[in-house]
Structures are given as C-alpha cells and as structure tokens.
Coordinates of C-alpha atoms in Angstrom, one line a residue:
Chain A
M1 CA -9.9 12.5 -4.3
S2 CA -13.2 13.1 -2.4
E3 CA -13.1 13.3 1.4
E4 CA -15.1 10.1 1.8
R5 CA -12.4 8.1 -0.1
K6 CA -9.6 9.5 2.1
W7 CA -8.4 7.4 4.9
A8 CA -6.1 8.8 7.7
G9 CA -4.3 5.5 8.2
K10 CA -4.7 5.7 12.0
T11 CA -5.5 3.0 14.5
H12 CA -8.3 4.3 16.7
G13 CA -7.7 4.9 20.5
T14 CA -5.1 6.6 22.6
P15 CA -1.6 5.2 23.4
W16 CA -2.8 4.5 26.9
M17 CA -5.7 2.4 25.6
H18 CA -3.4 0.5 23.3
K19 CA -1.0 -0.2 26.2
A20 CA -3.9 -1.4 28.3
L21 CA -5.1 -3.6 25.5
I22 CA -1.8 -5.2 25.1
G23 CA -1.5 -5.7 28.9
M24 CA -4.9 -7.4 28.9
F25 CA -3.7 -9.8 26.2
K26 CA -1.0 -10.9 28.5
V27 CA -3.5 -12.2 31.0
L28 CA -6.9 -12.8 29.3
P29 CA -7.7 -15.5 26.8
L30 CA -8.3 -14.4 23.2
E31 CA -11.8 -16.0 23.2
L32 CA -12.9 -13.7 26.1
M33 CA -11.6 -10.6 24.2
Y34 CA -13.5 -11.7 21.1
L35 CA -16.7 -12.1 23.2
I36 CA -16.4 -8.6 24.7
M37 CA -15.9 -7.2 21.2
A38 CA -19.0 -9.1 19.9
L39 CA -21.1 -7.3 22.3
V40 CA -19.7 -3.9 21.3
I41 CA -20.1 -4.3 17.6
P42 CA -23.8 -3.4 17.3
F43 CA -23.1 0.0 18.9
Y44 CA -20.2 0.5 16.4
M45 CA -22.6 -0.4 13.6
I46 CA -25.2 2.1 14.8
F47 CA -22.8 5.0 15.6
Y48 CA -20.3 4.6 12.7
R49 CA -22.7 4.6 9.8
P50 CA -20.3 5.1 6.9
G51 CA -18.6 1.8 7.9
Y52 CA -21.9 -0.1 8.1
T53 CA -23.5 1.4 4.9
S54 CA -20.4 0.9 2.8
I55 CA -20.2 -2.8 3.8
Y56 CA -24.0 -3.3 3.3
H57 CA -23.8 -1.8 -0.2
Y58 CA -20.7 -4.0 -1.0
L59 CA -22.6 -7.2 0.1
R60 CA -25.8 -6.2 -1.6
R61 CA -24.6 -4.7 -4.9
R62 CA -21.2 -6.3 -5.4
Q63 CA -21.8 -9.8 -3.8
G64 CA -25.5 -9.9 -4.8
W65 CA -26.7 -10.9 -1.3
G66 CA -30.3 -10.3 -0.1
S67 CA -31.1 -7.5 2.4
V68 CA -31.4 -9.7 5.5
R69 CA -28.2 -11.7 4.7
S70 CA -26.4 -8.4 4.0
F71 CA -27.4 -7.0 7.4
F72 CA -26.1 -10.0 9.3
G73 CA -23.1 -10.1 6.9
C74 CA -22.3 -6.6 8.1
Y75 CA -22.2 -7.8 11.7
A76 CA -20.0 -10.8 10.7
N77 CA -17.7 -8.4 8.7
H78 CA -17.3 -6.0 11.6
F79 CA -16.7 -9.0 13.9
L80 CA -14.0 -10.5 11.7
F81 CA -12.4 -7.0 11.3
G82 CA -12.5 -6.7 15.1
T83 CA -10.7 -10.0 15.5
A84 CA -8.1 -8.9 12.9
L85 CA -7.4 -5.7 15.0
L86 CA -7.4 -7.8 18.3
D87 CA -5.0 -10.3 16.7
R88 CA -2.6 -7.5 15.9
F89 CA -2.6 -6.3 19.5
A90 CA -2.3 -10.0 20.7
S91 CA 0.8 -10.3 18.5
Y92 CA 2.2 -7.1 20.1
A93 CA 1.7 -8.9 23.5
G94 CA 3.6 -11.9 22.2
R95 CA 0.8 -14.2 21.2
R96 CA 1.5 -16.3 18.0
F97 CA -0.9 -17.7 15.4
R98 CA -0.8 -20.8 13.4
T99 CA -0.4 -20.1 9.7
D100 CA -0.6 -22.3 6.6
M101 CA 1.5 -20.8 3.8
H102 CA 0.3 -21.4 0.2
N103 CA 2.8 -20.8 -2.7
F104 CA 5.6 -19.8 -0.4
N105 CA 8.1 -20.9 -3.1
L106 CA 7.0 -17.8 -5.2
F107 CA 8.5 -15.6 -2.4
T108 CA 11.6 -17.6 -1.9
D109 CA 12.3 -17.8 -5.6
L110 CA 12.3 -14.0 -5.9
T111 CA 14.3 -13.4 -2.7
A112 CA 17.0 -15.6 -4.2
Q113 CA 17.3 -13.2 -7.2
P114 CA 19.5 -10.2 -7.1
E115 CA 16.8 -7.7 -8.2
G116 CA 14.2 -6.2 -6.0
F117 CA 10.5 -6.9 -6.2
L118 CA 7.1 -5.5 -5.1
M119 CA 4.5 -7.1 -2.8
Y120 CA 1.0 -5.8 -3.0
T121 CA -1.2 -6.1 0.0
T122 CA -4.8 -5.0 0.4
H123 CA -7.4 -4.4 3.1
I124 CA -8.6 -7.9 3.0
G125 CA -7.9 -10.2 5.9
N126 CA -4.9 -9.3 8.1
P127 CA -1.9 -8.2 6.0
E128 CA 0.2 -7.6 9.1
I129 CA 0.2 -11.3 9.9
T130 CA 2.1 -11.9 6.6
G131 CA 4.8 -9.7 7.9
Y132 CA 5.4 -11.9 10.9
M133 CA 5.7 -15.0 8.7
L134 CA 7.5 -13.9 5.5
R135 CA 11.0 -13.5 6.8
S136 CA 13.8 -13.1 4.3
D137 CA 17.3 -12.7 5.8
G138 CA 18.9 -12.0 2.4
K139 CA 16.5 -9.2 1.4
R140 CA 15.1 -6.6 3.6
M141 CA 11.4 -5.9 3.2
N142 CA 10.3 -2.3 3.3
V143 CA 6.7 -1.7 4.2
I144 CA 5.1 1.6 3.1
T145 CA 2.9 2.7 5.9
F146 CA 0.2 5.4 6.1
P147 CA 1.6 8.7 7.5
G148 CA -1.1 9.2 10.1
E149 CA -0.2 6.1 12.3
K150 CA 0.3 6.9 15.9
S151 CA 3.9 6.7 17.2
S152 CA 3.0 4.2 19.9
I153 CA 1.5 1.8 17.3
R154 CA 4.4 2.4 15.1
T155 CA 6.9 1.6 17.8
W156 CA 5.2 -1.7 18.6
R157 CA 5.1 -2.6 14.9
E158 CA 8.8 -1.8 14.5
N159 CA 9.6 -3.9 17.6
M160 CA 7.6 -6.8 16.2
L161 CA 8.7 -6.6 12.5
G162 CA 12.3 -5.4 12.9
P163 CA 13.7 -8.8 13.9
N164 CA 12.1 -10.2 10.7
N165 CA 14.3 -7.9 8.6
I166 CA 11.4 -5.5 7.9
R167 CA 11.7 -1.8 7.8
L168 CA 8.6 0.5 8.0
I169 CA 8.7 3.6 5.8
S170 CA 6.1 6.2 6.5
A171 CA 4.7 7.9 3.4
D172 CA 5.0 11.4 4.8
D173 CA 4.0 14.5 2.8
D174 CA 7.5 15.8 2.4
M175 CA 8.3 13.0 -0.1
S176 CA 11.4 11.8 1.8
W177 CA 10.0 8.3 1.7
L178 CA 10.2 8.2 -2.1
F179 CA 14.0 8.5 -2.0
T180 CA 14.2 5.7 0.6
L181 CA 11.9 3.6 -1.5
N182 CA 13.9 4.2 -4.6
A183 CA 17.2 3.4 -2.9
A184 CA 15.6 0.1 -1.5
L185 CA 14.5 -1.0 -5.0
A186 CA 17.9 -0.1 -6.5
D187 CA 19.6 -2.1 -3.8
G188 CA 17.5 -5.2 -4.8
E189 CA 15.2 -5.1 -1.7
I190 CA 11.5 -5.9 -1.4
V191 CA 8.9 -3.1 -1.2
N192 CA 5.5 -4.0 0.3
I193 CA 2.8 -1.5 -0.5
H194 CA -1.0 -1.4 -0.2
A195 CA -2.5 -1.5 -3.7
D196 CA -6.1 -0.6 -2.9
R197 CA -5.7 2.9 -1.3
S198 CA -4.1 6.0 -2.6
F199 CA -1.5 8.0 -0.8
G200 CA 1.1 10.3 -2.2
S201 CA -0.7 10.7 -5.5
P202 CA -4.4 10.9 -6.2
K203 CA -4.0 9.3 -9.7
T204 CA -5.8 6.0 -10.2
L205 CA -6.4 3.2 -12.7
E206 CA -9.9 2.1 -13.6
V207 CA -10.5 -1.6 -13.3
S208 CA -13.6 -3.9 -13.3
L209 CA -14.1 -5.4 -9.9
L210 CA -17.1 -7.6 -8.9
G211 CA -19.0 -6.3 -11.9
A212 CA -18.5 -2.6 -11.5
P213 CA -15.8 0.0 -12.3
A214 CA -13.5 0.6 -9.4
H215 CA -10.3 2.8 -9.0
L216 CA -7.0 1.4 -7.8
P217 CA -4.1 3.7 -6.9
L218 CA -1.8 4.2 -9.9
G219 CA 1.4 4.4 -7.7
P220 CA 2.0 0.7 -7.1
F221 CA 1.3 -0.4 -10.6
S222 CA 3.2 2.5 -12.2
L223 CA 6.2 1.7 -9.9
A224 CA 6.3 -1.9 -11.1
A225 CA 5.9 -0.9 -14.8
M226 CA 8.5 1.9 -14.5
R227 CA 11.2 -0.4 -13.4
N228 CA 9.9 -3.6 -14.9
L229 CA 9.8 -5.3 -11.5
P230 CA 8.3 -8.7 -10.5
V231 CA 5.2 -8.4 -8.4
L232 CA 3.7 -10.7 -5.8
A233 CA 0.4 -10.3 -4.1
S234 CA -0.3 -11.7 -0.6
F235 CA -3.4 -12.2 1.4
S236 CA -3.6 -13.3 5.1
L237 CA -7.1 -14.7 5.7
K238 CA -8.5 -15.6 9.0
A239 CA -9.2 -19.3 9.1
G240 CA -9.9 -20.0 12.9
I241 CA -9.5 -18.4 16.3
R242 CA -5.7 -18.8 16.2
K243 CA -5.2 -19.6 12.5
Y244 CA -4.5 -17.7 9.3
N245 CA -4.0 -18.9 5.8
I246 CA -1.5 -16.9 3.8
F247 CA -1.7 -17.0 0.0
I248 CA 0.9 -15.7 -2.3
Y249 CA 0.4 -15.1 -6.0
R250 CA 2.7 -13.9 -8.9
L251 CA 1.0 -11.1 -10.7
D252 CA 3.3 -10.2 -13.6
T253 CA 3.6 -12.5 -16.6
P254 CA 6.1 -12.8 -19.4
E255 CA 3.6 -11.2 -21.8
M256 CA 3.5 -8.1 -19.6
A257 CA 7.3 -7.7 -19.8
V258 CA 7.1 -6.8 -23.5
M259 CA 4.2 -4.4 -23.3
S260 CA 4.5 -0.6 -23.2
R261 CA 4.7 0.9 -19.7
E262 CA 1.1 2.2 -19.9
D263 CA -0.2 -1.2 -21.1
R264 CA 1.8 -3.1 -18.4
Q265 CA 0.6 -1.0 -15.5
Q266 CA -3.0 -1.4 -16.7
A267 CA -2.5 -5.1 -17.2
L268 CA -1.1 -5.5 -13.7
A269 CA -4.0 -3.6 -12.3
N270 CA -6.5 -5.8 -14.2
A271 CA -4.7 -8.9 -13.0
Y272 CA -4.8 -7.6 -9.4
A273 CA -8.5 -6.8 -9.7
Q274 CA -9.2 -10.3 -11.0
L275 CA -7.3 -11.8 -8.1
L276 CA -9.2 -9.6 -5.6
E277 CA -12.4 -10.7 -7.2
D278 CA -11.4 -14.4 -6.8
V279 CA -10.4 -13.9 -3.1
L280 CA -13.6 -12.0 -2.3
H281 CA -15.7 -14.6 -3.9
K282 CA -14.2 -17.2 -1.5
H283 CA -13.9 -14.8 1.5
P284 CA -16.6 -12.1 1.1
L285 CA -16.7 -11.1 4.7
Q286 CA -13.0 -10.3 5.0
W287 CA -13.2 -7.1 3.0
Y288 CA -12.1 -4.2 5.2
N289 CA -12.5 -1.0 3.1
F290 CA -15.0 0.9 5.2
Y291 CA -15.9 3.5 2.6
E292 CA -17.8 3.5 -0.7
F293 CA -15.0 1.8 -2.7
W294 CA -17.1 1.7 -6.0
N295 CA -18.1 5.2 -7.0
Chain B
M1 CA 24.2 25.0 -18.4
E2 CA 21.4 26.6 -20.5
E3 CA 21.6 23.7 -23.0
L4 CA 21.4 21.2 -20.1
K5 CA 18.3 22.9 -18.7
F6 CA 16.6 22.8 -22.0
E7 CA 17.5 19.1 -22.5
L8 CA 16.2 18.4 -19.0
K9 CA 12.9 20.1 -19.7
E10 CA 12.5 18.1 -22.8
R11 CA 13.2 14.8 -21.1
I12 CA 10.7 15.7 -18.2
I13 CA 8.0 16.6 -20.7
D14 CA 8.6 13.3 -22.4
A15 CA 8.8 11.2 -19.2
L16 CA 5.8 12.7 -17.5
H17 CA 3.7 12.9 -20.7
L18 CA 3.1 16.6 -20.3
I19 CA 1.7 16.7 -23.8
D20 CA 0.4 20.2 -23.8
M21 CA 3.8 21.7 -22.7
V22 CA 6.9 22.8 -24.5
P23 CA 10.3 23.5 -22.7
E24 CA 9.7 27.3 -22.9
D25 CA 6.6 26.8 -20.6
I26 CA 8.7 25.6 -17.7
E27 CA 10.5 28.3 -15.7
D28 CA 14.0 27.5 -14.5
D29 CA 13.4 28.4 -10.9
A30 CA 9.7 27.6 -10.6
P31 CA 8.9 24.8 -7.9
L32 CA 8.4 21.4 -9.6
F33 CA 6.1 20.0 -6.9
K34 CA 2.8 21.3 -5.6
E35 CA 2.9 24.9 -6.9
G36 CA 4.7 25.4 -10.2
L37 CA 4.5 22.3 -12.3
G38 CA 2.3 20.5 -9.7
L39 CA 4.1 17.2 -9.9
D40 CA 3.2 14.4 -7.3
S41 CA 5.0 11.4 -5.8
I42 CA 4.6 9.2 -9.0
D43 CA 6.2 12.0 -11.0
A44 CA 9.0 12.2 -8.4
L45 CA 9.8 8.5 -8.9
E46 CA 9.8 9.2 -12.7
L47 CA 12.4 12.0 -12.1
M48 CA 14.6 9.6 -10.1
L49 CA 14.5 7.1 -12.9
L50 CA 15.2 9.8 -15.4
M51 CA 18.3 10.9 -13.4
E52 CA 19.5 7.3 -13.2
K53 CA 19.0 6.3 -16.9
N54 CA 20.2 9.5 -18.6
Y55 CA 22.8 10.8 -16.2
G56 CA 23.9 7.8 -14.1
I57 CA 22.8 9.6 -10.9
R58 CA 21.1 7.6 -8.1
L59 CA 19.4 9.8 -5.5
S60 CA 19.0 8.0 -2.2
S61 CA 19.4 10.7 0.5
P62 CA 16.0 12.2 1.2
Q63 CA 17.6 15.5 2.4
E64 CA 19.7 15.8 -0.8
G65 CA 16.9 14.6 -3.0
R66 CA 14.4 17.2 -1.9
Q67 CA 17.0 20.0 -2.5
V68 CA 17.8 18.6 -6.0
F69 CA 14.1 18.4 -7.0
K70 CA 13.3 22.0 -6.1
S71 CA 13.4 23.3 -9.6
I72 CA 15.0 22.8 -13.0
S73 CA 17.9 25.0 -12.1
T74 CA 18.7 22.9 -9.0
M75 CA 18.4 19.7 -10.9
A76 CA 20.6 21.0 -13.7
E77 CA 23.3 22.1 -11.3
Y78 CA 23.3 18.8 -9.5
I79 CA 23.5 16.9 -12.8
Q80 CA 26.4 19.0 -14.0
A81 CA 28.3 18.3 -10.8
H82 CA 27.6 14.6 -10.5
R83 CA 26.7 13.1 -13.9
T84 CA 28.5 9.9 -14.9
K85 CA 27.0 9.6 -18.3

C-alpha cells in the first residue's frame, strides 16, 4: 500500500488539548464551537493540501460537480467533518444528540440469534454516534480500532462505549487482536469493523464505486465469507445541529450463502460499494476519506 | 509427528491458496508470519479456522496463539497435544 493511502488512525492534537476541548463543551454552546471552527477551516484547507485536493477530486470526478461548486463543496465537507469531530468531543463531555434510527429491526433480529455477526462502518458521517445508540445487552459489540489512537482518546471512548456493552479492540501489529476477534465471533458476539480502510493486511478487493475502480480492504469481506456470517452496514449521517439519522442495511443475501468463498467475498464487496454509492449520492458532503481513494 | 507436519503443510497450502508451493517448500521451523512464509492477518484468521475445523482446537488467548503460530513445528506440537478431532 502506498504511503498516501496509509492512515495512522490518530485524532489530531495533544491529550491536554483534548481535555481542554471537553472542558469547553461543558460550558460553551455547540453552536459557538461550530462558529469558531468555521473560521479556522479556510486555513486548514490551505495548509493541509492532501485533504483539500482529494475531496476536490472526489467532488469533481466522482460526483461530477463543476469547479466552483466543488471548491465550496470542499469547504462544506471540511465543515461537516469538523462538526463530526466536535460532536465526538461533545459526547465525551456528556452532550447527547437526537437520533432517528432506520431499520433498527435488522440489528435486533440478529442480536436475538445465537450466532455472531459483522457490522461494517465507513468514513462517511459519524460512525461513533452509532455506537452510542446501538446497545445490545445480550451480545457484546467488539469495535476494531486503528492502532495509532492516543491513549487519552481511547480512554474517553472506552468510558463512553463501555456501558453500552461495547469493547474496543486495537488492531496492533503483534496480531493479538486477531485471537480476541476470533474468540468474539466464536462466542456469538458482534464485530464492528471499518470496511473502507486497510489495516493488518494490504490485500484488497476491486469494486466499481461512483463510476471508477476503487479498492476495499479484503479483511472484512474475507472474514464474513470465511465464517459465512451475516453482515450489517451502518451509517450515522448528520441531519441537524443536534441530530443524526442512523441507517442500517443487511448486506448478505440468501444467494450469497451458496456461493464459493471467493465469489461471496466479492459479492459482499460489490453490494457494499453499491450501498456506499447510494449513500454518497444522497449525502455527497459527508465523505471523510481525506486521501486519493480512487487510484 | 512428521506425518502431522506434512498434513498441516498440505492443509495450509490449500487453505491459503499457495498455488505455487508444495509441502517440501515449507521449512518446519521457519517463521510463518512476516519473514518465512510472509503470512498476514487474514491468513492468521484462516489458520485459526483451519485449526477449529480440522482439529477441533479454538485459539482464543493472544499469548498462546502467538506462540502456536510461530512455525509449522509449534503448530504441530500444539495440535498433537490438544486435538479433539
């Protein structure tokens, strides 16, 4: 995998800055924080060029927008991404968001079954919000996290998600996490994994996404095909200052269950790409992969 | 034990689709991951499934698992001691 496609999985800033931000959320209104961020974004666009150019290319080439619309779209995209980050810290400070859940029965149906299942998330919207809402007392949810996350952020996330029967598993280089993941699935638990970025293995599956070839990580799809597991996909999309819409979809079909493993993993990846495409057509500005996703 | 190692190599070649390899190409004590066979995390999950399906062994302890997956020899020794199939 090329350097530009790698992502360290870190939240920017120092632990002191994160603590200060959480402290501010306890006293300042969310709207004021958004306003301050809106003023900072132009500088971020200027000084973090890879983020700006990758989103500009995505809007121009994949969404087919004109140059002026794409430029302002970049600003709107960065602003929405900033609100997603601020909402995370607001959550750590105890703030809550209104959420409308769509197809929640797909989640409850699977949690009632003895077998484990996979949930795919992606860097669209604010997947962490899903974790605060999808509580399942009967089945623990194991969220695979990027290994580079700072310990302070990790502690806050654990404090927030732990009461919801969610365990964070860091995908460290020593492969320990694979045994934990394997045991979780064997015990009939839920594994939540990002299905748009690689970690642990550089292998990918090629799919067609918004009219061009793109590469999704093989791992999540191989895992589902290997154990013939049910798969859900979830998206938490910003719908207002304090509101998110959470959408859940079932990805596997009865036809996939009788396919060969190779065909099933490719069929799952194709179905996921189709779903991403549908979501991105409706919510083009909530795409937060700040690197050249299509190569 | 030699028979088990050979069988294990055949199963690994089959499970991981190492189509250009034969059991004789895999050294008993060579590392399976990074150097040696150069396997990665997806391959590790395949090996866990292979252990479950063929030998009735479920690996769940990270410390133990890392020791077991060091080489063909360590895997074979563990299988011989813990197999239920």
